[in-house]
């Protein structure tokens, strides 16, 4: 397969490219990435020398960049590129509408012209919050943040390209991921690196929000499976069924890192903060997928990775991130 992967220098995209190159020795990958604050070529340093890996710096919203990438003649395109941080979507929604909606449109146009399979990497956040039970792929999309709304807009565009133009497309909607190479603005790497720096961890509200934590490698295996065997026109939920409140999550991290309750700093809640996400993954499991990584084991592995890779995250935390962090959390 010749895969065009967009946003491959981010957290999940880089883990996915590594998995594809490892597990499919015939495959070649072209990574189209704008290298925003969240994109880091260091994430793929170990595969840079591979003759099956190619990189193009470019913006999925710019027609010229997208046309150039498709001129490489991929036989499938996987779209990870997005603005992804909910907090940033509350302060700067325009970037989200542009990349997540317009960017997806540009890619769909090219996939349509070339007649190739298109995969949209979406999120469980498009369904909104659910107090009990789980969303299926047929549940209505009721996004609550500008991030989730822009991702839902992209999903609906994909659906329309399937129905209107017969594009061969699949969508995956995964729950919260964690693991190596996640930018430290997201809760798990933020908390782990703060504790490694001897700081406190800023916990929103009372920590009652529930998320289903999925190890990034398990997510990438699911994406790879749906890409190759998913039914055209379908969406597939991905989740590990490992639900934790943010307070439970915090306590597990503190325990792994040998810290106590005094390391928690409660901060005002995020506006419109969804209480609980939960997805039904029966459709994906019918394809033969199940998660391999249990939560505590995955978290221990993640803590180990951040402990051993300070050279990866320390420059990030002292750069653009520092201004962002100070504005948000002060000197916590
Ligand atoms: N992280 C999660 O827990 C999670 C959960 C569900 C779904 N998702 C989805 O998975 C995808 C990847 O998430 P992530 O956490 O790896 O994101 P990330 O923020 O770590 O990486 C995003 C990548 O996209 C690139 N990018 C941004 N705008 C671009 C543009 N206009 N053109 C080209 N490249 C651009 C960035 O440079 C970066 O490399 C996203 O679509 C996200 O919505 C993430």
mmCIF file of C-alpha atoms and ligand atoms in Angstrom:
data_model
loop_
_atom_site.group_PDB
_atom_site.id
_atom_site.type_symbol
_atom_site.label_atom_id
_atom_site.label_comp_id
_atom_site.label_asym_id
_atom_site.label_seq_id
_atom_site.Cartn_x
_atom_site.Cartn_y
_atom_site.Cartn_z
ATOM 1 C CA UNK A 1 0.000 0.000 0.000
ATOM 2 C CA UNK A 2 1.063 3.594 -0.610
ATOM 3 C CA UNK A 3 -0.364 5.575 2.270
ATOM 4 C CA UNK A 4 -0.685 9.321 2.429
ATOM 5 C CA UNK A 5 -0.834 10.174 6.137
ATOM 6 C CA UNK A 6 -1.603 13.742 7.167
ATOM 7 C CA UNK A 7 -0.611 15.069 10.596
ATOM 8 C CA UNK A 8 1.928 12.274 10.975
ATOM 9 C CA UNK A 9 4.259 14.361 13.152
ATOM 10 C CA UNK A 10 1.658 14.555 15.917
ATOM 11 C CA UNK A 11 0.998 12.130 18.737
ATOM 12 C CA UNK A 12 -1.233 9.451 17.179
ATOM 13 C CA UNK A 13 -0.064 9.965 13.579
ATOM 14 C CA UNK A 14 3.580 9.299 14.487
ATOM 15 C CA UNK A 15 2.667 6.167 16.438
ATOM 16 C CA UNK A 16 0.549 5.030 13.465
ATOM 17 C CA UNK A 17 3.319 5.557 10.892
ATOM 18 C CA UNK A 18 5.739 3.585 13.083
ATOM 19 C CA UNK A 19 3.212 0.732 13.352
ATOM 20 C CA UNK A 20 2.577 0.633 9.586
ATOM 21 C CA UNK A 21 6.295 0.579 8.728
ATOM 22 C CA UNK A 22 6.886 -2.179 11.307
ATOM 23 C CA UNK A 23 3.903 -4.380 10.492
ATOM 24 C CA UNK A 24 3.587 -3.962 6.718
ATOM 25 C CA UNK A 25 7.023 -4.360 5.104
ATOM 26 C CA UNK A 26 5.611 -3.650 1.624
ATOM 27 C CA UNK A 27 3.963 -0.348 2.561
ATOM 28 C CA UNK A 28 5.269 3.127 1.839
ATOM 29 C CA UNK A 29 4.176 6.256 3.684
ATOM 30 C CA UNK A 30 4.133 9.918 2.707
ATOM 31 C CA UNK A 31 3.588 12.148 5.730
ATOM 32 C CA UNK A 32 2.048 15.571 4.948
ATOM 33 C CA UNK A 33 2.341 17.796 8.014
ATOM 34 C CA UNK A 34 2.292 21.554 8.507
ATOM 35 C CA UNK A 35 4.431 21.265 11.646
ATOM 36 C CA UNK A 36 2.234 23.429 13.864
ATOM 37 C CA UNK A 37 3.194 23.768 17.552
ATOM 38 C CA UNK A 38 1.868 20.178 17.987
ATOM 39 C CA UNK A 39 3.853 18.646 15.116
ATOM 40 C CA UNK A 40 7.342 17.491 15.992
ATOM 41 C CA UNK A 41 9.686 15.760 13.496
ATOM 42 C CA UNK A 42 11.505 14.309 16.547
ATOM 43 C CA UNK A 43 8.491 11.999 16.948
ATOM 44 C CA UNK A 44 9.635 10.095 13.855
ATOM 45 C CA UNK A 45 13.397 10.431 14.180
ATOM 46 C CA UNK A 46 13.780 6.623 14.275
ATOM 47 C CA UNK A 47 12.049 6.097 10.898
ATOM 48 C CA UNK A 48 13.473 9.126 9.058
ATOM 49 C CA UNK A 49 16.135 7.020 7.383
ATOM 50 C CA UNK A 50 13.696 4.391 6.109
ATOM 51 C CA UNK A 51 13.518 4.159 2.280
ATOM 52 C CA UNK A 52 9.750 3.593 2.717
ATOM 53 C CA UNK A 53 9.120 6.863 4.573
ATOM 54 C CA UNK A 54 8.701 10.269 2.892
ATOM 55 C CA UNK A 55 7.913 13.667 4.359
ATOM 56 C CA UNK A 56 6.325 16.782 2.866
ATOM 57 C CA UNK A 57 5.842 19.902 4.944
ATOM 58 C CA UNK A 58 2.505 21.394 3.933
ATOM 59 C CA UNK A 59 -0.936 22.556 4.983
ATOM 60 C CA UNK A 60 -4.036 20.436 4.300
ATOM 61 C CA UNK A 61 -6.014 23.680 3.857
ATOM 62 C CA UNK A 62 -3.813 24.770 0.925
ATOM 63 C CA UNK A 63 -4.998 23.207 -2.335
ATOM 64 C CA UNK A 64 -1.499 23.405 -3.838
ATOM 65 C CA UNK A 65 0.072 21.422 -0.952
ATOM 66 C CA UNK A 66 -2.664 18.803 -1.088
ATOM 67 C CA UNK A 67 -2.471 18.384 -4.872
ATOM 68 C CA UNK A 68 1.315 17.959 -4.591
ATOM 69 C CA UNK A 69 0.897 15.226 -1.971
ATOM 70 C CA UNK A 70 -1.670 13.343 -4.056
ATOM 71 C CA UNK A 71 0.658 13.569 -7.077
ATOM 72 C CA UNK A 72 2.755 10.974 -5.158
ATOM 73 C CA UNK A 73 -0.115 8.640 -6.190
ATOM 74 C CA UNK A 74 -1.159 7.149 -2.860
ATOM 75 C CA UNK A 75 -3.702 4.354 -2.930
ATOM 76 C CA UNK A 76 -5.181 5.480 0.353
ATOM 77 C CA UNK A 77 -5.208 8.650 2.486
ATOM 78 C CA UNK A 78 -5.537 8.823 6.278
ATOM 79 C CA UNK A 79 -6.327 12.186 7.825
ATOM 80 C CA UNK A 80 -4.932 12.734 11.327
ATOM 81 C CA UNK A 81 -4.153 16.429 10.742
ATOM 82 C CA UNK A 82 -6.240 18.632 12.995
ATOM 83 C CA UNK A 83 -6.210 21.210 15.703
ATOM 84 C CA UNK A 84 -6.878 18.948 18.671
ATOM 85 C CA UNK A 85 -6.825 20.708 22.016
ATOM 86 C CA UNK A 86 -10.287 21.493 23.437
ATOM 87 C CA UNK A 87 -9.012 24.357 25.633
ATOM 88 C CA UNK A 88 -7.391 26.052 22.638
ATOM 89 C CA UNK A 89 -10.639 25.614 20.644
ATOM 90 C CA UNK A 90 -12.424 27.671 23.294
ATOM 91 C CA UNK A 91 -9.997 30.581 22.936
ATOM 92 C CA UNK A 92 -9.240 30.300 19.158
ATOM 93 C CA UNK A 93 -12.071 28.443 17.397
ATOM 94 C CA UNK A 94 -11.207 29.769 13.926
ATOM 95 C CA UNK A 95 -8.067 27.625 13.618
ATOM 96 C CA UNK A 96 -10.248 24.586 14.332
ATOM 97 C CA UNK A 97 -12.890 25.399 11.739
ATOM 98 C CA UNK A 98 -10.183 26.028 9.164
ATOM 99 C CA UNK A 99 -8.042 22.927 9.646
ATOM 100 C CA UNK A 100 -10.599 20.407 10.801
ATOM 101 C CA UNK A 101 -13.332 21.293 8.283
ATOM 102 C CA UNK A 102 -11.715 23.085 5.313
ATOM 103 C CA UNK A 103 -8.669 20.816 5.467
ATOM 104 C CA UNK A 104 -10.814 17.683 5.397
ATOM 105 C CA UNK A 105 -12.734 19.093 2.420
ATOM 106 C CA UNK A 106 -9.491 19.654 0.458
ATOM 107 C CA UNK A 107 -8.406 16.060 1.088
ATOM 108 C CA UNK A 108 -11.818 14.654 0.183
ATOM 109 C CA UNK A 109 -11.751 16.517 -3.129
ATOM 110 C CA UNK A 110 -8.452 14.875 -4.064
ATOM 111 C CA UNK A 111 -9.529 11.435 -2.840
ATOM 112 C CA UNK A 112 -12.605 11.802 -5.002
ATOM 113 C CA UNK A 113 -10.570 12.809 -8.049
ATOM 114 C CA UNK A 114 -8.107 9.940 -7.650
ATOM 115 C CA UNK A 115 -10.799 7.439 -6.641
ATOM 116 C CA UNK A 116 -8.876 6.228 -3.575
ATOM 117 C CA UNK A 117 -9.926 5.158 -0.067
ATOM 118 C CA UNK A 118 -10.121 7.992 2.442
ATOM 119 C CA UNK A 119 -10.007 7.523 6.182
ATOM 120 C CA UNK A 120 -11.059 10.250 8.592
ATOM 121 C CA UNK A 121 -9.610 10.111 12.105
ATOM 122 C CA UNK A 122 -12.437 11.459 14.222
ATOM 123 C CA UNK A 123 -13.219 11.392 17.923
ATOM 124 C CA UNK A 124 -15.840 10.151 20.382
ATOM 125 C CA UNK A 125 -16.318 13.822 21.332
ATOM 126 C CA UNK A 126 -18.544 14.332 18.253
ATOM 127 C CA UNK A 127 -21.359 12.504 20.089
ATOM 128 C CA UNK A 128 -21.257 14.813 23.104
ATOM 129 C CA UNK A 129 -21.677 13.704 26.706
ATOM 130 C CA UNK A 130 -23.620 10.647 27.919
ATOM 131 C CA UNK A 131 -24.487 10.043 31.581
ATOM 132 C CA UNK A 132 -25.200 6.286 31.289
ATOM 133 C CA UNK A 133 -24.753 3.672 28.536
ATOM 134 C CA UNK A 134 -22.649 4.127 25.408
ATOM 135 C CA UNK A 135 -22.996 5.794 22.009
ATOM 136 C CA UNK A 136 -23.195 3.608 18.916
ATOM 137 C CA UNK A 137 -22.116 4.788 15.473
ATOM 138 C CA UNK A 138 -25.789 5.589 14.734
ATOM 139 C CA UNK A 139 -26.153 7.953 17.697
ATOM 140 C CA UNK A 140 -26.745 11.584 16.732
ATOM 141 C CA UNK A 141 -23.758 13.934 16.682
ATOM 142 C CA UNK A 142 -24.190 16.510 19.458
ATOM 143 C CA UNK A 143 -20.783 18.140 19.904
ATOM 144 C CA UNK A 144 -20.332 20.635 22.739
ATOM 145 C CA UNK A 145 -16.943 22.293 22.174
ATOM 146 C CA UNK A 146 -15.702 24.110 19.062
ATOM 147 C CA UNK A 147 -13.144 21.282 18.703
ATOM 148 C CA UNK A 148 -15.823 18.585 18.751
ATOM 149 C CA UNK A 149 -18.087 20.628 16.458
ATOM 150 C CA UNK A 150 -15.358 21.104 13.864
ATOM 151 C CA UNK A 151 -14.589 17.358 13.957
ATOM 152 C CA UNK A 152 -18.321 16.610 13.600
ATOM 153 C CA UNK A 153 -18.432 18.991 10.603
ATOM 154 C CA UNK A 154 -15.639 16.963 8.996
ATOM 155 C CA UNK A 155 -17.485 13.679 9.684
ATOM 156 C CA UNK A 156 -20.609 15.031 7.995
ATOM 157 C CA UNK A 157 -18.609 16.170 4.977
ATOM 158 C CA UNK A 158 -17.123 12.668 4.698
ATOM 159 C CA UNK A 159 -20.611 11.177 4.865
ATOM 160 C CA UNK A 160 -21.798 13.538 2.124
ATOM 161 C CA UNK A 161 -18.867 12.576 -0.137
ATOM 162 C CA UNK A 162 -19.792 8.910 0.288
ATOM 163 C CA UNK A 163 -23.462 9.511 -0.479
ATOM 164 C CA UNK A 164 -23.099 12.142 -3.188
ATOM 165 C CA UNK A 165 -19.940 11.138 -5.043
ATOM 166 C CA UNK A 166 -19.508 7.498 -4.032
ATOM 167 C CA UNK A 167 -16.139 8.153 -2.386
ATOM 168 C CA UNK A 168 -14.772 5.063 -0.612
ATOM 169 C CA UNK A 169 -14.426 6.462 2.917
ATOM 170 C CA UNK A 170 -14.360 5.181 6.478
ATOM 171 C CA UNK A 171 -14.418 7.089 9.757
ATOM 172 C CA UNK A 172 -12.984 6.071 13.126
ATOM 173 C CA UNK A 173 -14.109 7.723 16.361
ATOM 174 C CA UNK A 174 -11.790 6.893 19.202
ATOM 175 C CA UNK A 175 -11.829 7.668 22.881
ATOM 176 C CA UNK A 176 -9.026 9.509 24.711
ATOM 177 C CA UNK A 177 -5.579 8.206 23.833
ATOM 178 C CA UNK A 178 -2.478 8.138 25.997
ATOM 179 C CA UNK A 179 1.084 6.934 25.504
ATOM 180 C CA UNK A 180 4.507 8.096 24.240
ATOM 181 C CA UNK A 181 4.929 11.316 22.188
ATOM 182 C CA UNK A 182 1.750 13.058 23.428
ATOM 183 C CA UNK A 183 2.165 16.844 23.599
ATOM 184 C CA UNK A 184 2.295 17.906 27.249
ATOM 185 C CA UNK A 185 -0.781 20.168 27.066
ATOM 186 C CA UNK A 186 -2.965 17.022 27.324
ATOM 187 C CA UNK A 187 -3.836 15.802 30.793
ATOM 188 C CA UNK A 188 -1.705 12.656 31.218
ATOM 189 C CA UNK A 189 1.612 14.024 29.879
ATOM 190 C CA UNK A 190 0.911 17.364 31.584
ATOM 191 C CA UNK A 191 0.463 15.705 34.960
ATOM 192 C CA UNK A 192 3.365 13.279 34.546
ATOM 193 C CA UNK A 193 5.839 15.935 33.391
ATOM 194 C CA UNK A 194 4.680 18.426 36.051
ATOM 195 C CA UNK A 195 5.346 15.807 38.724
ATOM 196 C CA UNK A 196 8.740 14.999 37.192
ATOM 197 C CA UNK A 197 9.517 18.739 37.441
ATOM 198 C CA UNK A 198 8.451 18.785 41.103
ATOM 199 C CA UNK A 199 5.306 20.826 40.378
ATOM 200 C CA UNK A 200 1.637 20.278 41.196
ATOM 201 C CA UNK A 201 -1.023 18.990 38.796
ATOM 202 C CA UNK A 202 -3.925 21.315 37.846
ATOM 203 C CA UNK A 203 -7.157 19.282 38.145
ATOM 204 C CA UNK A 204 -10.338 20.732 36.621
ATOM 205 C CA UNK A 205 -13.357 21.208 38.916
ATOM 206 C CA UNK A 206 -13.783 18.277 41.273
ATOM 207 C CA UNK A 207 -12.257 15.779 38.828
ATOM 208 C CA UNK A 208 -15.634 14.093 38.193
ATOM 209 C CA UNK A 209 -15.352 13.953 34.383
ATOM 210 C CA UNK A 210 -15.144 10.409 33.036
ATOM 211 C CA UNK A 211 -12.981 9.348 30.073
ATOM 212 C CA UNK A 212 -12.363 5.931 28.522
ATOM 213 C CA UNK A 213 -8.567 5.638 28.204
ATOM 214 C CA UNK A 214 -7.138 3.880 25.163
ATOM 215 C CA UNK A 215 -3.445 3.084 24.749
ATOM 216 C CA UNK A 216 -2.213 4.731 21.551
ATOM 217 C CA UNK A 217 -0.743 1.504 20.128
ATOM 218 C CA UNK A 218 -4.139 -0.234 20.538
ATOM 219 C CA UNK A 219 -5.799 2.683 18.755
ATOM 220 C CA UNK A 220 -3.281 2.501 15.904
ATOM 221 C CA UNK A 221 -3.916 -1.248 15.515
ATOM 222 C CA UNK A 222 -7.643 -0.533 15.290
ATOM 223 C CA UNK A 223 -7.117 2.241 12.735
ATOM 224 C CA UNK A 224 -4.927 -0.051 10.642
ATOM 225 C CA UNK A 225 -7.553 -2.796 10.758
ATOM 226 C CA UNK A 226 -10.435 -0.510 9.762
ATOM 227 C CA UNK A 227 -8.319 1.024 7.000
ATOM 228 C CA UNK A 228 -7.734 -2.399 5.449
ATOM 229 C CA UNK A 229 -10.996 -4.223 6.292
ATOM 230 C CA UNK A 230 -13.587 -1.617 7.265
ATOM 231 C CA UNK A 231 -16.785 -1.434 5.232
ATOM 232 C CA UNK A 232 -16.934 1.555 2.915
ATOM 233 C CA UNK A 233 -19.194 4.342 4.154
ATOM 234 C CA UNK A 234 -19.149 3.115 7.770
ATOM 235 C CA UNK A 235 -17.963 4.723 10.985
ATOM 236 C CA UNK A 236 -16.241 2.632 13.675
ATOM 237 C CA UNK A 237 -16.002 3.534 17.352
ATOM 238 C CA UNK A 238 -12.728 2.707 19.133
ATOM 239 C CA UNK A 239 -12.521 2.452 22.910
ATOM 240 C CA UNK A 240 -10.919 0.212 25.520
ATOM 241 C CA UNK A 241 -13.760 0.213 28.062
ATOM 242 C CA UNK A 242 -11.378 1.559 30.723
ATOM 243 C CA UNK A 243 -13.420 4.404 32.166
ATOM 244 C CA UNK A 244 -11.905 6.537 34.912
ATOM 245 C CA UNK A 245 -12.874 9.829 36.506
ATOM 246 C CA UNK A 246 -10.160 12.451 36.257
ATOM 247 C CA UNK A 247 -9.754 12.195 40.025
ATOM 248 C CA UNK A 248 -9.203 8.415 39.795
ATOM 249 C CA UNK A 249 -6.753 8.972 36.947
ATOM 250 C CA UNK A 250 -4.882 11.558 39.029
ATOM 251 C CA UNK A 251 -4.640 9.226 42.014
ATOM 252 C CA UNK A 252 -3.252 6.406 39.859
ATOM 253 C CA UNK A 253 -0.606 8.734 38.389
ATOM 254 C CA UNK A 254 0.303 10.033 41.867
ATOM 255 C CA UNK A 255 0.627 6.486 43.155
ATOM 256 C CA UNK A 256 2.816 5.349 40.252
ATOM 257 C CA UNK A 257 5.045 8.385 40.745
ATOM 258 C CA UNK A 258 5.207 8.124 44.527
ATOM 259 C CA UNK A 259 3.464 11.458 45.179
ATOM 260 C CA UNK A 260 0.624 12.396 47.523
ATOM 261 C CA UNK A 261 -2.657 14.315 47.583
ATOM 262 C CA UNK A 262 -0.780 17.582 48.268
ATOM 263 C CA UNK A 263 0.410 17.528 44.637
ATOM 264 C CA UNK A 264 -3.150 18.231 43.408
ATOM 265 C CA UNK A 265 -4.197 21.833 42.740
ATOM 266 C CA UNK A 266 -7.922 22.125 41.988
ATOM 267 C CA UNK A 267 -8.551 24.740 39.263
ATOM 268 C CA UNK A 268 -11.815 26.202 37.836
ATOM 269 C CA UNK A 269 -13.551 23.817 35.443
ATOM 270 C CA UNK A 270 -13.375 24.152 31.652
ATOM 271 C CA UNK A 271 -16.551 25.821 30.234
ATOM 272 C CA UNK A 272 -18.965 23.279 28.711
ATOM 273 C CA UNK A 273 -16.822 20.407 30.026
ATOM 274 C CA UNK A 274 -18.478 17.141 28.922
ATOM 275 C CA UNK A 275 -19.086 14.909 31.923
ATOM 276 C CA UNK A 276 -18.670 11.501 30.332
ATOM 277 C CA UNK A 277 -17.751 9.961 26.996
ATOM 278 C CA UNK A 278 -18.480 6.335 26.250
ATOM 279 C CA UNK A 279 -18.645 4.424 22.983
ATOM 280 C CA UNK A 280 -20.007 1.009 22.030
ATOM 281 C CA UNK A 281 -17.247 -0.809 20.126
ATOM 282 C CA UNK A 282 -19.172 -3.927 18.967
ATOM 283 C CA UNK A 283 -18.790 -3.044 15.283
ATOM 284 C CA UNK A 284 -14.999 -2.829 15.572
ATOM 285 C CA UNK A 285 -14.792 -5.980 17.688
ATOM 286 C CA UNK A 286 -16.642 -7.863 14.918
ATOM 287 C CA UNK A 287 -13.616 -7.139 12.719
ATOM 288 C CA UNK A 288 -11.486 -9.003 15.271
ATOM 289 C CA UNK A 289 -9.975 -6.162 17.340
ATOM 290 C CA UNK A 290 -9.660 -6.006 21.093
ATOM 291 C CA UNK A 291 -7.387 -3.847 23.243
ATOM 292 C CA UNK A 292 -4.181 -5.511 24.476
ATOM 293 C CA UNK A 293 -3.026 -2.948 27.005
ATOM 294 C CA UNK A 294 -4.622 -2.666 30.449
ATOM 295 C CA UNK A 295 -4.821 0.846 31.856
ATOM 296 C CA UNK A 296 -2.449 0.650 34.802
ATOM 297 C CA UNK A 297 0.196 -1.182 32.775
ATOM 298 C CA UNK A 298 -0.116 1.343 29.939
ATOM 299 C CA UNK A 299 0.124 4.216 32.356
ATOM 300 C CA UNK A 300 3.235 2.770 34.016
ATOM 301 C CA UNK A 301 4.801 2.358 30.569
ATOM 302 C CA UNK A 302 3.851 5.960 29.696
ATOM 303 C CA UNK A 303 5.341 7.328 32.929
ATOM 304 C CA UNK A 304 8.521 5.349 32.221
ATOM 305 C CA UNK A 305 8.688 6.819 28.701
ATOM 306 C CA UNK A 306 8.361 10.424 29.910
ATOM 307 C CA UNK A 307 10.875 9.782 32.683
ATOM 308 C CA UNK A 308 13.401 8.426 30.163
ATOM 309 C CA UNK A 309 12.688 10.980 27.452
ATOM 310 C CA UNK A 310 13.049 14.322 29.198
ATOM 311 C CA UNK A 311 15.127 15.424 26.186
ATOM 312 C CA UNK A 312 11.909 15.139 24.135
ATOM 313 C CA UNK A 313 9.532 17.087 26.393
ATOM 314 C CA UNK A 314 11.765 19.591 28.196
ATOM 315 C CA UNK A 315 12.340 21.759 25.081
ATOM 316 C CA UNK A 316 8.562 21.705 24.416
ATOM 317 C CA UNK A 317 7.722 22.809 27.948
ATOM 318 C CA UNK A 318 10.165 25.695 27.792
ATOM 319 C CA UNK A 319 9.039 26.950 24.363
ATOM 320 C CA UNK A 320 5.602 28.078 23.080
ATOM 321 C CA UNK A 321 4.036 25.893 25.711
ATOM 322 C CA UNK A 322 5.424 27.995 28.573
ATOM 323 C CA UNK A 323 3.418 31.089 27.549
ATOM 324 C CA UNK A 324 0.287 28.973 27.084
ATOM 325 C CA UNK A 325 0.761 27.288 30.463
ATOM 326 C CA UNK A 326 1.422 30.503 32.395
ATOM 327 C CA UNK A 327 -1.696 32.168 30.939
ATOM 328 C CA UNK A 328 -3.806 29.177 31.910
ATOM 329 C CA UNK A 329 -2.433 27.912 35.203
ATOM 330 C CA UNK A 330 -0.093 30.619 36.508
ATOM 331 C CA UNK A 331 2.775 29.176 38.538
ATOM 332 C CA UNK A 332 1.136 25.851 39.539
HETATM 333 N N1 LIG B 1 -5.369 12.518 21.161
HETATM 334 C C1 LIG B 1 -6.535 11.927 21.376
HETATM 335 O O1 LIG B 1 -6.810 11.461 22.481
HETATM 336 C C2 LIG B 1 -7.543 11.788 20.252
HETATM 337 C C3 LIG B 1 -8.719 11.074 20.498
HETATM 338 C C4 LIG B 1 -9.633 10.906 19.459
HETATM 339 C C5 LIG B 1 -9.364 11.434 18.213
HETATM 340 N N2 LIG B 1 -8.219 12.132 17.998
HETATM 341 C C6 LIG B 1 -7.972 12.662 16.637
HETATM 342 O O2 LIG B 1 -6.776 12.056 16.176
HETATM 343 C C7 LIG B 1 -6.073 12.943 15.312
HETATM 344 C C8 LIG B 1 -4.649 13.108 15.802
HETATM 345 O O3 LIG B 1 -4.669 13.585 17.162
HETATM 346 P P1 LIG B 1 -3.315 13.866 17.948
HETATM 347 O O4 LIG B 1 -3.635 13.836 19.384
HETATM 348 O O5 LIG B 1 -2.244 13.020 17.388
HETATM 349 O O6 LIG B 1 -3.042 15.393 17.501
HETATM 350 P P2 LIG B 1 -1.766 16.291 17.651
HETATM 351 O O7 LIG B 1 -2.271 17.650 18.042
HETATM 352 O O8 LIG B 1 -0.724 15.641 18.500
HETATM 353 O O9 LIG B 1 -1.167 16.352 16.170
HETATM 354 C C9 LIG B 1 -1.792 17.007 15.126
HETATM 355 C C10 LIG B 1 -0.835 17.006 13.933
HETATM 356 O O10 LIG B 1 -1.501 17.628 12.820
HETATM 357 C C11 LIG B 1 -0.622 18.563 12.230
HETATM 358 N N3 LIG B 1 -1.444 19.627 11.621
HETATM 359 C C12 LIG B 1 -2.241 20.525 12.257
HETATM 360 N N4 LIG B 1 -2.812 21.352 11.369
HETATM 361 C C13 LIG B 1 -2.371 20.955 10.137
HETATM 362 C C14 LIG B 1 -2.610 21.415 8.805
HETATM 363 N N5 LIG B 1 -3.430 22.453 8.577
HETATM 364 N N6 LIG B 1 -2.024 20.776 7.781
HETATM 365 C C15 LIG B 1 -1.183 19.712 8.016
HETATM 366 N N7 LIG B 1 -0.904 19.265 9.246
HETATM 367 C C16 LIG B 1 -1.490 19.869 10.292
HETATM 368 C C17 LIG B 1 0.242 19.067 13.373
HETATM 369 O O11 LIG B 1 1.446 19.672 12.921
HETATM 370 C C18 LIG B 1 0.449 17.789 14.174
HETATM 371 O O12 LIG B 1 1.551 17.071 13.686
HETATM 372 C C19 LIG B 1 -6.859 14.256 15.315
HETATM 373 O O13 LIG B 1 -7.627 14.307 14.150
HETATM 374 C C20 LIG B 1 -7.743 14.152 16.554
HETATM 375 O O14 LIG B 1 -8.954 14.859 16.373
HETATM 376 C C21 LIG B 1 -7.303 12.330 18.998
#
